[in-house]
XYZ file of C-alpha atoms in Angstrom:
545
model
C 29.275 53.620 -49.163
C 29.529 50.019 -50.265
C 29.370 48.474 -46.983
C 26.461 50.834 -46.171
C 24.474 49.506 -49.243
C 25.391 45.868 -48.279
C 24.107 46.389 -44.873
C 20.915 47.603 -46.512
C 20.629 44.461 -48.520
C 21.278 42.493 -45.371
C 18.596 44.431 -43.216
C 15.348 42.891 -42.530
C 12.408 45.165 -43.430
C 10.415 44.434 -40.514
C 12.580 44.707 -37.544
C 15.088 47.037 -39.466
C 18.125 45.225 -38.112
C 20.563 42.766 -39.759
C 19.009 39.472 -40.454
C 18.813 36.916 -37.891
C 18.160 33.299 -39.132
C 17.046 34.781 -42.257
C 14.269 33.018 -44.409
C 13.115 33.531 -48.094
C 9.476 33.609 -49.066
C 8.192 32.302 -52.437
C 7.922 35.707 -53.618
C 11.735 36.225 -53.071
C 11.887 38.648 -50.065
C 13.835 37.505 -47.188
C 12.942 38.259 -43.463
C 14.059 37.108 -40.068
C 12.353 33.919 -38.956
C 11.098 35.476 -35.971
C 9.852 38.510 -37.637
C 7.914 37.018 -40.249
C 6.378 34.625 -38.080
C 5.391 37.039 -35.587
C 3.865 39.153 -38.487
C 1.565 36.442 -39.726
C 0.598 35.340 -36.212
C -0.858 38.941 -35.691
C -2.834 38.938 -39.198
C -6.462 38.444 -38.050
C -7.906 37.256 -41.482
C -5.304 34.313 -41.487
C -4.613 35.620 -45.080
C -0.757 35.605 -45.224
C 1.031 38.064 -47.597
C 4.286 39.483 -47.962
C 5.078 42.659 -46.007
C 6.931 44.168 -49.089
C 5.219 43.082 -52.250
C 1.796 42.278 -50.446
C 1.943 38.909 -52.652
C -0.784 36.893 -50.786
C -0.686 32.970 -50.148
C -3.380 31.040 -49.629
C -1.799 28.440 -47.577
C 0.807 29.674 -44.937
C 4.295 28.950 -46.734
C 6.753 26.595 -44.918
C 9.539 28.854 -44.197
C 12.954 27.545 -45.541
C 16.201 28.938 -44.016
C 18.327 31.029 -46.399
C 21.521 29.294 -45.761
C 23.519 31.317 -48.237
C 22.043 34.779 -47.234
C 23.084 33.668 -43.571
C 26.618 32.961 -44.522
C 26.761 36.271 -45.932
C 25.355 37.833 -42.967
C 27.915 36.363 -40.686
C 30.560 37.044 -42.989
C 29.520 40.919 -42.906
C 29.202 40.897 -39.281
C 32.787 39.425 -38.750
C 34.355 42.054 -41.237
C 32.266 45.033 -40.020
C 32.202 44.831 -36.303
C 32.309 48.572 -35.746
C 29.213 49.281 -37.910
C 27.375 46.738 -35.400
C 28.355 48.841 -32.652
C 27.651 52.228 -34.077
C 24.398 51.169 -35.568
C 22.699 53.464 -38.280
C 25.071 56.118 -39.218
C 24.478 59.473 -40.658
C 24.096 59.438 -44.626
C 25.846 62.966 -44.748
C 28.856 62.187 -42.535
C 30.935 60.673 -45.174
C 34.594 61.025 -43.465
C 33.297 59.340 -40.308
C 30.580 57.111 -38.866
C 28.407 59.123 -36.886
C 25.316 57.647 -35.348
C 21.914 58.730 -36.847
C 19.271 60.606 -34.776
C 16.592 60.446 -37.047
C 15.477 58.998 -40.691
C 13.964 61.139 -43.349
C 11.608 59.339 -45.319
C 11.058 61.724 -48.010
C 14.872 62.213 -48.365
C 15.538 58.406 -47.767
C 18.633 59.583 -45.625
C 19.553 59.384 -42.205
C 20.878 62.367 -40.353
C 22.936 62.834 -37.242
C 22.100 65.755 -34.560
C 24.214 68.270 -36.745
C 22.653 67.490 -39.983
C 19.091 67.263 -38.468
C 19.232 71.055 -37.398
C 19.502 72.161 -41.054
C 17.383 69.610 -42.636
C 14.030 70.817 -43.969
C 10.964 71.227 -41.498
C 8.165 70.853 -44.218
C 5.310 68.360 -43.788
C 6.274 66.195 -46.594
C 9.882 65.474 -44.812
C 8.568 62.666 -42.520
C 11.178 61.886 -39.683
C 11.217 58.686 -38.073
C 13.636 56.730 -35.831
C 16.813 55.776 -37.494
C 16.344 52.882 -40.022
C 18.100 51.642 -43.185
C 14.939 49.963 -44.442
C 12.970 52.302 -46.252
C 11.336 50.118 -48.739
C 8.568 48.981 -46.429
C 8.022 52.907 -45.716
C 6.968 53.565 -49.350
C 4.550 51.965 -51.673
C 6.348 49.406 -53.912
C 4.236 50.541 -56.983
C 4.184 54.411 -56.736
C 7.515 54.729 -54.602
C 5.482 57.191 -52.351
C 5.330 57.234 -48.670
C 2.712 55.033 -47.078
C 0.165 57.219 -45.413
C -3.093 55.270 -45.293
C -4.501 51.968 -44.377
C -7.111 50.206 -46.362
C -9.043 48.179 -43.892
C -10.769 45.953 -46.697
C -7.386 44.897 -48.081
C -5.546 45.034 -44.664
C -2.499 46.885 -46.370
C -0.764 50.055 -45.931
C -1.036 52.387 -49.021
C -0.120 55.674 -50.311
C -2.131 58.478 -51.680
C -2.032 57.487 -55.307
C -3.030 54.096 -54.254
C -6.087 55.860 -52.648
C -7.101 58.110 -55.361
C -6.197 56.205 -58.630
C -4.980 52.395 -57.553
C -6.408 49.356 -56.709
C -7.582 50.640 -53.481
C -9.894 53.434 -54.847
C -13.181 53.688 -53.157
C -12.103 51.490 -50.313
C -12.633 52.434 -46.809
C -9.333 53.736 -45.455
C -7.844 55.456 -42.743
C -4.669 57.195 -41.703
C -1.906 55.165 -40.205
C -2.237 56.629 -36.837
C -6.113 55.755 -36.632
C -5.670 52.596 -37.933
C -2.555 52.186 -35.736
C -4.628 53.167 -32.544
C -7.394 50.746 -33.532
C -5.268 47.824 -33.906
C -3.543 48.894 -30.730
C -6.886 48.689 -28.759
C -7.502 45.583 -30.086
C -3.689 44.261 -29.129
C -4.327 45.495 -25.509
C -7.811 43.721 -25.471
C -5.635 40.698 -26.523
C -2.865 41.416 -24.003
C -5.492 41.800 -21.322
C -6.902 38.361 -22.140
C -3.408 36.774 -22.509
C -2.198 38.343 -19.149
C -5.366 36.913 -17.211
C -4.736 33.565 -18.984
C -1.092 33.916 -18.224
C -2.062 34.771 -14.751
C -4.383 31.917 -14.313
C -1.577 29.581 -15.791
C 0.809 30.910 -13.079
C -1.786 30.298 -10.503
C -2.645 26.822 -11.796
C 1.130 26.086 -12.089
C 1.727 27.352 -8.190
C -1.238 25.017 -7.074
C 0.280 22.127 -9.058
C 3.681 22.822 -7.451
C 2.008 22.968 -4.155
C 0.345 19.628 -4.762
C 3.518 18.113 -5.915
C 5.260 19.314 -2.516
C 2.369 17.930 -0.754
C 2.465 14.570 -2.575
C 6.043 14.402 -1.942
C 5.867 15.207 1.576
C 3.104 12.564 2.280
C 4.963 10.094 0.029
C 8.000 10.491 2.481
C 5.802 10.434 5.427
C 4.286 7.103 4.224
C 7.322 5.560 3.422
C 8.819 6.404 6.830
C 5.707 4.864 8.151
C 5.661 1.728 6.019
C 9.589 1.190 6.796
C 8.963 1.624 10.486
C 5.933 -0.831 9.994
C 7.696 -3.544 8.065
C 10.572 -3.287 10.459
C 8.499 -3.663 13.658
C 6.829 -6.852 11.823
C 10.251 -8.207 11.373
C 11.231 -7.846 14.856
C 7.970 -9.117 15.836
C 8.389 -12.241 13.669
C 12.176 -12.543 14.918
C 10.610 -12.504 18.532
C 7.754 -14.954 17.484
C 10.547 -17.283 16.113
C 12.446 -17.217 19.231
C 9.326 -18.107 21.447
C 8.462 -21.034 18.856
C 12.049 -22.330 18.639
C 12.267 -21.955 22.543
C 9.006 -23.941 23.018
C 10.100 -26.501 20.554
C 13.679 -26.651 22.416
C 11.651 -26.854 25.620
C 9.525 -30.046 24.718
C 12.856 -31.422 22.943
C 14.559 -31.513 26.560
C 11.332 -32.335 28.175
C 11.325 -35.618 26.005
C 14.935 -36.334 25.864
C 15.761 -36.178 29.719
C 13.520 -39.345 30.661
C 14.964 -40.866 27.529
C 18.392 -40.200 28.225
C 17.774 -41.712 31.697
C 16.519 -44.902 30.538
C 19.336 -45.156 27.995
C 21.763 -44.852 30.781
C 19.990 -47.570 32.875
C 20.213 -49.748 29.890
C 23.639 -48.991 29.321
C 24.409 -50.129 32.953
C 22.283 -53.216 32.484
C 24.034 -54.085 29.282
C 27.428 -53.797 31.445
C 26.060 -56.177 33.970
C 24.853 -58.925 31.327
C 28.266 -58.590 29.397
C 29.863 -59.543 32.886
C 27.659 -62.516 33.523
C 27.628 -63.507 29.749
C 31.511 -63.613 30.266
C 31.715 -65.752 33.343
C 29.134 -68.260 31.557
C 31.355 -68.489 28.662
C 34.399 -69.116 30.677
C 32.570 -72.023 32.282
C 31.494 -73.399 28.987
C 34.924 -73.253 27.559
C 36.505 -75.414 30.588
C 37.543 -79.023 29.827
C 37.496 -79.946 33.370
C 34.211 -81.216 34.249
C 34.843 -81.196 37.986
C 35.603 -77.594 37.552
C 32.243 -76.623 35.571
C 30.215 -78.868 37.979
C 31.977 -77.188 41.271
C 31.015 -73.624 39.795
C 28.824 -71.551 41.979
C 25.565 -72.868 42.150
C 23.762 -69.314 42.148
C 24.908 -68.742 38.276
C 21.881 -70.630 36.973
C 19.673 -68.932 39.465
C 21.146 -65.421 38.484
C 20.393 -65.928 34.782
C 16.871 -67.230 35.838
C 16.332 -64.108 37.854
C 17.986 -61.809 35.106
C 15.731 -63.128 32.433
C 12.440 -62.534 34.965
C 13.835 -59.136 35.909
C 14.421 -58.308 32.393
C 10.861 -58.804 31.498
C 9.900 -56.649 34.405
C 12.346 -53.954 33.446
C 11.343 -53.990 29.963
C 7.540 -53.632 30.852
C 8.513 -50.692 33.104
C 10.814 -48.975 30.485
C 7.817 -49.373 27.803
C 5.524 -47.726 30.258
C 8.151 -44.791 30.851
C 8.288 -44.459 27.133
C 4.790 -44.269 26.581
C 4.601 -41.852 29.338
C 7.236 -39.557 27.816
C 5.541 -39.428 24.584
C 6.213 -37.366 21.636
C 6.432 -33.660 20.806
C 3.196 -31.816 21.501
C 2.580 -29.843 18.288
C -0.292 -28.336 20.025
C 1.357 -25.545 22.148
C 3.733 -24.997 19.270
C 0.877 -24.358 17.040
C -0.878 -22.189 19.567
C 1.924 -20.064 20.091
C 2.674 -19.680 16.311
C -1.192 -18.794 15.526
C -1.411 -16.654 18.472
C 1.435 -14.723 17.719
C 0.573 -14.336 14.070
C -2.796 -13.230 14.936
C -1.486 -10.607 17.357
C 0.883 -9.331 14.814
C -2.069 -9.282 12.381
C -4.140 -7.349 14.836
C -1.504 -5.016 15.682
C -0.705 -4.304 11.723
C -4.745 -3.526 11.360
C -4.617 -1.151 14.187
C -1.743 0.538 12.830
C -3.263 0.709 9.385
C -6.506 2.154 10.940
C -8.392 -1.104 9.705
C -11.317 -2.040 11.564
C -10.702 -5.293 13.495
C -13.899 -7.158 12.517
C -14.574 -10.670 14.115
C -13.169 -13.315 11.608
C -14.940 -16.187 13.104
C -18.160 -17.346 12.176
C -18.715 -19.181 15.481
C -22.288 -17.887 16.416
C -24.528 -19.295 18.935
C -27.652 -21.128 18.060
C -30.435 -19.367 20.097
C -32.902 -22.217 19.371
C -30.770 -24.368 21.651
C -30.401 -22.027 24.327
C -31.902 -22.960 27.898
C -34.161 -20.713 29.680
C -31.785 -19.630 32.114
C -29.210 -18.376 29.344
C -29.312 -15.008 27.708
C -27.495 -14.556 24.489
C -26.419 -11.269 22.886
C -27.600 -9.726 19.739
C -24.265 -10.695 18.067
C -25.006 -14.199 18.753
C -21.338 -14.039 20.436
C -22.028 -13.785 24.158
C -23.760 -16.089 26.568
C -24.587 -15.386 30.292
C -26.455 -16.924 32.911
C -29.680 -15.281 33.770
C -31.675 -15.640 37.197
C -34.754 -14.459 35.400
C -36.362 -17.343 33.188
C -36.468 -16.305 29.403
C -39.699 -18.201 28.762
C -38.546 -19.755 25.725
C -40.802 -22.270 24.031
C -40.092 -25.875 24.553
C -38.872 -27.364 21.550
C -36.985 -30.823 21.057
C -33.789 -28.688 20.211
C -33.702 -26.557 23.335
C -31.949 -27.711 26.546
C -34.233 -28.381 29.548
C -32.839 -29.754 32.732
C -35.491 -31.039 34.985
C -36.552 -31.409 37.815
C -34.098 -28.392 38.683
C -34.919 -25.144 36.755
C -31.393 -24.175 35.589
C -31.234 -24.602 31.641
C -28.010 -23.052 31.014
C -26.337 -24.697 27.844
C -26.218 -23.361 24.194
C -24.930 -25.026 20.877
C -23.254 -23.361 18.120
C -24.935 -23.205 15.029
C -21.771 -23.999 13.194
C -20.735 -27.726 12.997
C -17.286 -29.399 11.930
C -16.972 -32.787 10.403
C -13.681 -32.780 8.705
C -10.202 -30.444 8.850
C -8.480 -28.572 11.570
C -10.020 -25.625 13.357
C -9.607 -23.439 16.289
C -11.284 -20.447 18.064
C -11.152 -18.570 21.288
C -13.441 -17.942 23.998
C -12.872 -15.497 27.134
C -14.754 -16.047 30.385
C -15.540 -13.750 33.412
C -13.176 -14.404 36.685
C -16.701 -14.777 38.905
C -19.084 -17.655 38.653
C -18.206 -20.820 36.625
C -18.447 -21.965 33.071
C -17.933 -24.858 30.578
C -16.776 -25.043 26.932
C -16.179 -28.001 24.845
C -17.856 -29.806 21.986
C -20.635 -32.241 21.478
C -22.739 -33.991 18.746
C -26.011 -32.557 17.626
C -27.636 -35.763 18.915
C -26.712 -35.069 22.468
C -29.883 -35.116 24.946
C -31.629 -32.110 25.517
C -33.375 -32.962 29.047
C -31.918 -34.304 32.336
C -28.672 -34.730 33.665
C -27.314 -36.806 30.994
C -27.753 -33.613 28.609
C -24.949 -31.829 30.651
C -21.341 -31.343 29.125
C -19.431 -34.259 29.693
C -22.027 -36.092 31.574
C -22.434 -38.574 28.480
C -20.507 -40.122 25.696
C -21.408 -37.616 23.102
C -19.863 -34.451 24.659
C -16.301 -33.436 25.923
C -15.973 -30.479 28.124
C -13.672 -27.903 30.092
C -14.595 -26.661 33.531
C -13.387 -23.327 34.940
C -14.355 -22.632 38.722
C -12.824 -21.401 41.588
C -9.576 -20.699 39.651
C -9.686 -24.601 38.896
C -9.917 -26.504 35.766
C -11.612 -29.824 35.322
C -11.872 -31.986 32.155
C -14.787 -34.279 31.939
C -16.263 -36.799 29.327
C -18.722 -39.729 29.820
C -19.156 -38.717 33.421
C -15.541 -39.064 34.004
C -13.624 -35.882 35.402
C -9.865 -35.120 35.643
C -8.732 -32.405 37.692
C -6.049 -30.241 36.343
C -3.268 -28.455 38.152
C -4.036 -24.932 39.296
C -3.155 -22.192 36.572
C -0.588 -20.102 37.168
C -0.855 -17.544 35.749
C -4.160 -17.702 33.984
C -5.512 -15.332 31.331
C -9.323 -16.452 31.492
C -9.031 -16.789 27.895
C -8.974 -20.285 26.247
C -8.150 -21.646 22.826
C -9.983 -24.725 21.273
C -8.017 -26.770 18.951
C -9.997 -29.314 16.940
C -8.333 -31.799 14.548
C -11.223 -33.987 13.734
C -9.665 -36.540 11.409
C -7.092 -37.167 14.098
C -9.419 -37.316 16.667
C -8.076 -34.582 18.840
C -9.793 -31.920 21.018
C -7.276 -29.792 22.776
C -7.643 -26.734 25.404
C -4.987 -24.114 25.889
C -4.976 -21.336 28.376
C -3.657 -18.114 26.487
C -1.362 -17.072 29.292
C 2.291 -15.824 28.748
C 3.576 -18.401 27.918
C 0.636 -20.362 26.269
C -0.429 -23.281 28.700
C -1.456 -26.613 27.394
C -4.342 -27.825 29.389
C -5.669 -31.165 28.262
C -6.011 -32.917 24.897
C -9.145 -35.385 24.458
C -8.441 -38.287 21.957
C -11.538 -39.973 20.348
C -12.732 -41.393 16.958
C -15.377 -38.723 16.045
C -18.428 -40.381 14.203
C -20.835 -37.299 14.044
C -20.424 -33.730 13.382
C -19.267 -31.611 16.192
C -20.859 -28.398 17.573
C -19.286 -26.083 20.216
C -21.252 -26.184 23.194
C -21.101 -23.399 26.183
C -22.469 -23.619 29.751
C -22.723 -20.788 32.221
C -23.332 -21.354 35.972
C -25.415 -19.384 38.370
C -25.175 -19.390 42.174
C -27.500 -22.483 42.329
C -25.409 -24.570 40.041
C -26.347 -28.261 40.340
C -23.447 -29.667 39.569
C -20.300 -27.586 40.593
C -21.839 -25.824 43.457
C -20.264 -22.633 42.174
C -21.139 -19.303 44.287
C -20.550 -15.654 43.053
C -23.233 -14.693 41.006
C -23.432 -14.166 37.107
C -20.702 -15.535 34.546
C -20.351 -14.810 30.773
C -18.830 -16.297 28.058
C -17.742 -14.498 24.974
C -16.378 -15.958 21.707
C -13.689 -14.022 19.694
């Protein structure tokens, strides 16, 4: 019986089981931490009280673990494991531990099935599920069974508390009625909590789905970026090979003539050394007769050698000048064109609009009356129908013939290095170039290249011609040709270069001059009655990129 009494002392009055993580309240009563926490969480008025003595606390007490009580519980469970397995045993079976079926609140005893059969059936003997904690079933003041619930004080009371105690005159109800009301409230709370939990579960599912989508998208983008960067690296490596190949080609082109000159000079050096040796022998001879009887041609050979050296030196210098130096123009064009192509491809892959980056626009106020200019100021074409634009000092007017088909750019260049591209039609003829703003606007002297204020490149009948100050040079036929040009201007260096953007890029011509005024791009399209180039084939158009 001693172990049973100790078990009662170690039983939580709320869960009627051995303490789990016991805590002690300021009033001295102990409970499982989870049990007292759940009890206080369910109190609606948030007035915290001890379930046994009903002592109220203004502020929710800070639960401190009962270390000594927990040690006693652990020691009891270790020394009485069978009690834990059997549970609550019958009070009257003293010779053996028999599990109890019910507990009588009136008798304060637990009964097995055999003793329950002979137990009193009167109403005052209230039977409950087996429990060893009877203290919370009786009034701590009157030691009577708790039968009513005081809604004003939120406390379970006995008959004496209702009739003669501190709850006299209060609104009370039976435990079953109060329990049903509380259950109803709890069901409503449960329903709300269930709805909130379902909502939380739904949000968790949505967030998990979003996380999966983000993860999949990140993996997809990572793969695309990796492939993109790998492609850029491959393109850069290919561009590097093209540029290095162009450098090597130019190096070989320059080195071969120089090597040939070096070889010729080495031969000449040997011949000179031979002659010098013969003359030195004559000079070192002591016999005057031998010196005087030497070949008469020695002096003549020396004079011939000196005159020939002057001629050879001048010829070699001309060859060296003809060889020139490395032309950085094609190298720069190849590099810039390749990089531009990579950037364009990159924008296309990234779905970025490839807007025109150049601000090279046409000045319609300078356009002749046989020129049509597009709305974006980037395309010029020849028109057989006169545009009837007003005659102004700025407008090109070619008289006495009617064709007025030139136009300047609105932008000018007075310093720096610049390049832009133009594309022409395969039919008709056209010219591109640079001109000072002060170029004449009337007569033949206003045409591109027919003055000292403009430099131009002509394209017609699959032929290129460069012209400046009325002096023209026919260039070799382009094979192949792309019908697209790149114009490269280095203002300070006085260089204006033209390149055909075929593959590989071909250098067409470079003008050298000392520019004294701001330069404008100038364009000319030629119709079927072109007065200079006699171009046949109808319309021609030119567009800047």
